[in-house]
Amino acid sequence: MDDTVDDSVKDVEAWFERLPADQRDELLALRARIRELVPDATERISYGVPTFVLSRPLLALNASRSGLSLITMRPDLLAGMADALGGVRWSGSTLRFQPGAPLPDDVVRRVVEARVAQERAGQ
């Protein structure tokens, strides 16, 4: 079985293409920032959403009628850094935001770096 990256990227690209422009633009910008921070992560659709993977799922993006989300896969992560999240809405393992009101870059960087550290430590 040939499990090529191209097929995964096509699936991910198709997922983004189905979104309204405002959601797509916001999530594509977040996706680009995550790629900068974790260039060795691969992408695939997992549980119906674009997911960044190192050895295991690291982060995922989602869009719904109620807004956008960055899913950290680890509920304990956000609870442990609640003070650093400022006014960003979150619950469980999910940061929530709206088109036109992106997640602050320092929050994205902290969350991504913390998840990478957890993953590389085998947590």
Tab-separated table of C-alpha atoms in Angstrom:
chain	number	residue	atom	x	y	z
A	1	MET	CA	0.000	0.000	0.000
A	2	ASP	CA	1.437	3.361	-1.050
A	3	ASP	CA	0.660	5.921	1.685
A	4	THR	CA	1.943	9.033	-0.089
A	5	VAL	CA	2.060	12.485	1.415
A	6	ASP	CA	0.480	13.891	-1.750
A	7	ASP	CA	-2.789	12.051	-1.080
A	8	SER	CA	-2.926	13.370	2.484
A	9	VAL	CA	-2.223	16.906	1.356
A	10	LYS	CA	-4.964	16.647	-1.273
A	11	ASP	CA	-7.419	15.584	1.420
A	12	VAL	CA	-6.315	18.447	3.656
A	13	GLU	CA	-6.531	20.926	0.789
A	14	ALA	CA	-10.029	19.681	-0.087
A	15	TRP	CA	-11.090	20.206	3.538
A	16	PHE	CA	-9.971	23.845	3.410
A	17	GLU	CA	-11.598	24.422	0.011
A	18	ARG	CA	-15.047	23.629	1.374
A	19	LEU	CA	-14.901	26.419	3.978
A	20	PRO	CA	-16.319	29.924	3.586
A	21	ALA	CA	-13.566	32.364	2.596
A	22	ASP	CA	-13.297	34.094	5.986
A	23	GLN	CA	-12.869	30.807	7.863
A	24	ARG	CA	-10.524	29.397	5.224
A	25	ASP	CA	-8.266	32.467	5.251
A	26	GLU	CA	-8.036	32.510	9.042
A	27	LEU	CA	-7.272	28.793	9.324
A	28	LEU	CA	-4.799	28.839	6.439
A	29	ALA	CA	-2.883	31.613	8.204
A	30	LEU	CA	-2.845	29.567	11.421
A	31	ARG	CA	-1.806	26.480	9.467
A	32	ALA	CA	1.116	28.395	7.933
A	33	ARG	CA	2.245	29.575	11.374
A	34	ILE	CA	2.110	26.035	12.762
A	35	ARG	CA	4.139	24.807	9.781
A	36	GLU	CA	6.769	27.454	10.562
A	37	LEU	CA	6.928	26.345	14.187
A	38	VAL	CA	6.900	22.587	13.478
A	39	PRO	CA	8.316	22.091	9.980
A	40	ASP	CA	8.820	18.360	10.516
A	41	ALA	CA	5.146	17.705	11.263
A	42	THR	CA	3.070	16.026	8.587
A	43	GLU	CA	-0.581	16.738	7.897
A	44	ARG	CA	-3.520	14.434	7.383
A	45	ILE	CA	-7.231	14.317	7.937
A	46	SER	CA	-7.991	12.585	11.221
A	47	TYR	CA	-11.469	12.444	12.729
A	48	GLY	CA	-12.612	14.638	9.855
A	49	VAL	CA	-10.270	17.589	10.510
A	50	PRO	CA	-6.760	18.634	9.402
A	51	THR	CA	-4.299	17.253	11.923
A	52	PHE	CA	-0.589	17.899	12.398
A	53	VAL	CA	1.321	14.755	13.315
A	54	LEU	CA	4.784	14.075	14.672
A	55	SER	CA	4.874	10.484	15.872
A	56	ARG	CA	1.267	10.928	17.085
A	57	PRO	CA	-1.420	13.571	16.489
A	58	LEU	CA	-0.112	16.902	17.742
A	59	LEU	CA	-2.672	19.598	16.906
A	60	ALA	CA	-5.790	19.886	14.788
A	61	LEU	CA	-7.803	22.690	13.208
A	62	ASN	CA	-11.575	22.877	12.938
A	63	ALA	CA	-14.334	25.157	11.705
A	64	SER	CA	-18.001	25.199	12.574
A	65	ARG	CA	-20.947	27.587	12.415
A	66	SER	CA	-19.973	28.879	15.852
A	67	GLY	CA	-16.343	29.640	14.981
A	68	LEU	CA	-12.855	28.245	14.593
A	69	SER	CA	-10.694	26.114	16.827
A	70	LEU	CA	-7.183	24.913	17.471
A	71	ILE	CA	-7.312	21.531	19.177
A	72	THR	CA	-4.315	20.605	21.321
A	73	MET	CA	-5.257	16.949	21.916
A	74	ARG	CA	-4.323	17.379	25.587
A	75	PRO	CA	-6.854	18.906	28.025
A	76	ASP	CA	-4.181	19.240	30.717
A	77	LEU	CA	-2.068	21.494	28.500
A	78	LEU	CA	-4.423	24.476	28.393
A	79	ALA	CA	-5.380	24.197	32.051
A	80	GLY	CA	-1.693	24.364	32.933
A	81	MET	CA	-1.149	27.529	30.916
A	82	ALA	CA	-4.455	29.316	31.492
A	83	ASP	CA	-2.752	32.514	32.718
A	84	ALA	CA	-0.664	32.719	29.526
A	85	LEU	CA	-3.774	32.450	27.337
A	86	GLY	CA	-5.002	35.904	28.297
A	87	GLY	CA	-8.531	36.441	27.073
A	88	VAL	CA	-8.539	33.569	24.587
A	89	ARG	CA	-11.609	31.358	25.002
A	90	TRP	CA	-10.803	27.728	25.666
A	91	SER	CA	-12.288	24.594	27.105
A	92	GLY	CA	-10.812	21.146	27.475
A	93	SER	CA	-8.169	20.796	24.797
A	94	THR	CA	-9.601	23.439	22.452
A	95	LEU	CA	-8.824	27.109	21.843
A	96	ARG	CA	-11.756	28.932	20.220
A	97	PHE	CA	-11.680	32.041	18.066
A	98	GLN	CA	-13.555	33.811	15.287
A	99	PRO	CA	-12.718	34.859	11.738
A	100	GLY	CA	-11.290	38.362	11.907
A	101	ALA	CA	-10.095	37.810	15.479
A	102	PRO	CA	-7.153	35.403	15.169
A	103	LEU	CA	-5.386	33.771	18.056
A	104	PRO	CA	-2.547	35.998	19.281
A	105	ASP	CA	0.789	34.847	17.865
A	106	ASP	CA	2.360	34.523	21.314
A	107	VAL	CA	-0.451	32.164	22.357
A	108	VAL	CA	-0.043	30.083	19.193
A	109	ARG	CA	3.711	29.894	19.696
A	110	ARG	CA	3.428	28.904	23.377
A	111	VAL	CA	0.774	26.272	22.741
A	112	VAL	CA	2.584	24.753	19.762
A	113	GLU	CA	5.946	24.695	21.540
A	114	ALA	CA	4.366	23.130	24.639
A	115	ARG	CA	2.658	20.428	22.568
A	116	VAL	CA	5.861	19.652	20.693
A	117	ALA	CA	7.722	19.379	24.007
A	118	GLN	CA	5.058	16.998	25.355
A	119	GLU	CA	5.168	14.883	22.228
A	120	ARG	CA	8.960	14.688	22.132
A	121	ALA	CA	8.960	13.698	25.818
A	122	GLY	CA	6.559	10.884	24.965
A	123	GLN	CA	3.626	12.403	26.836
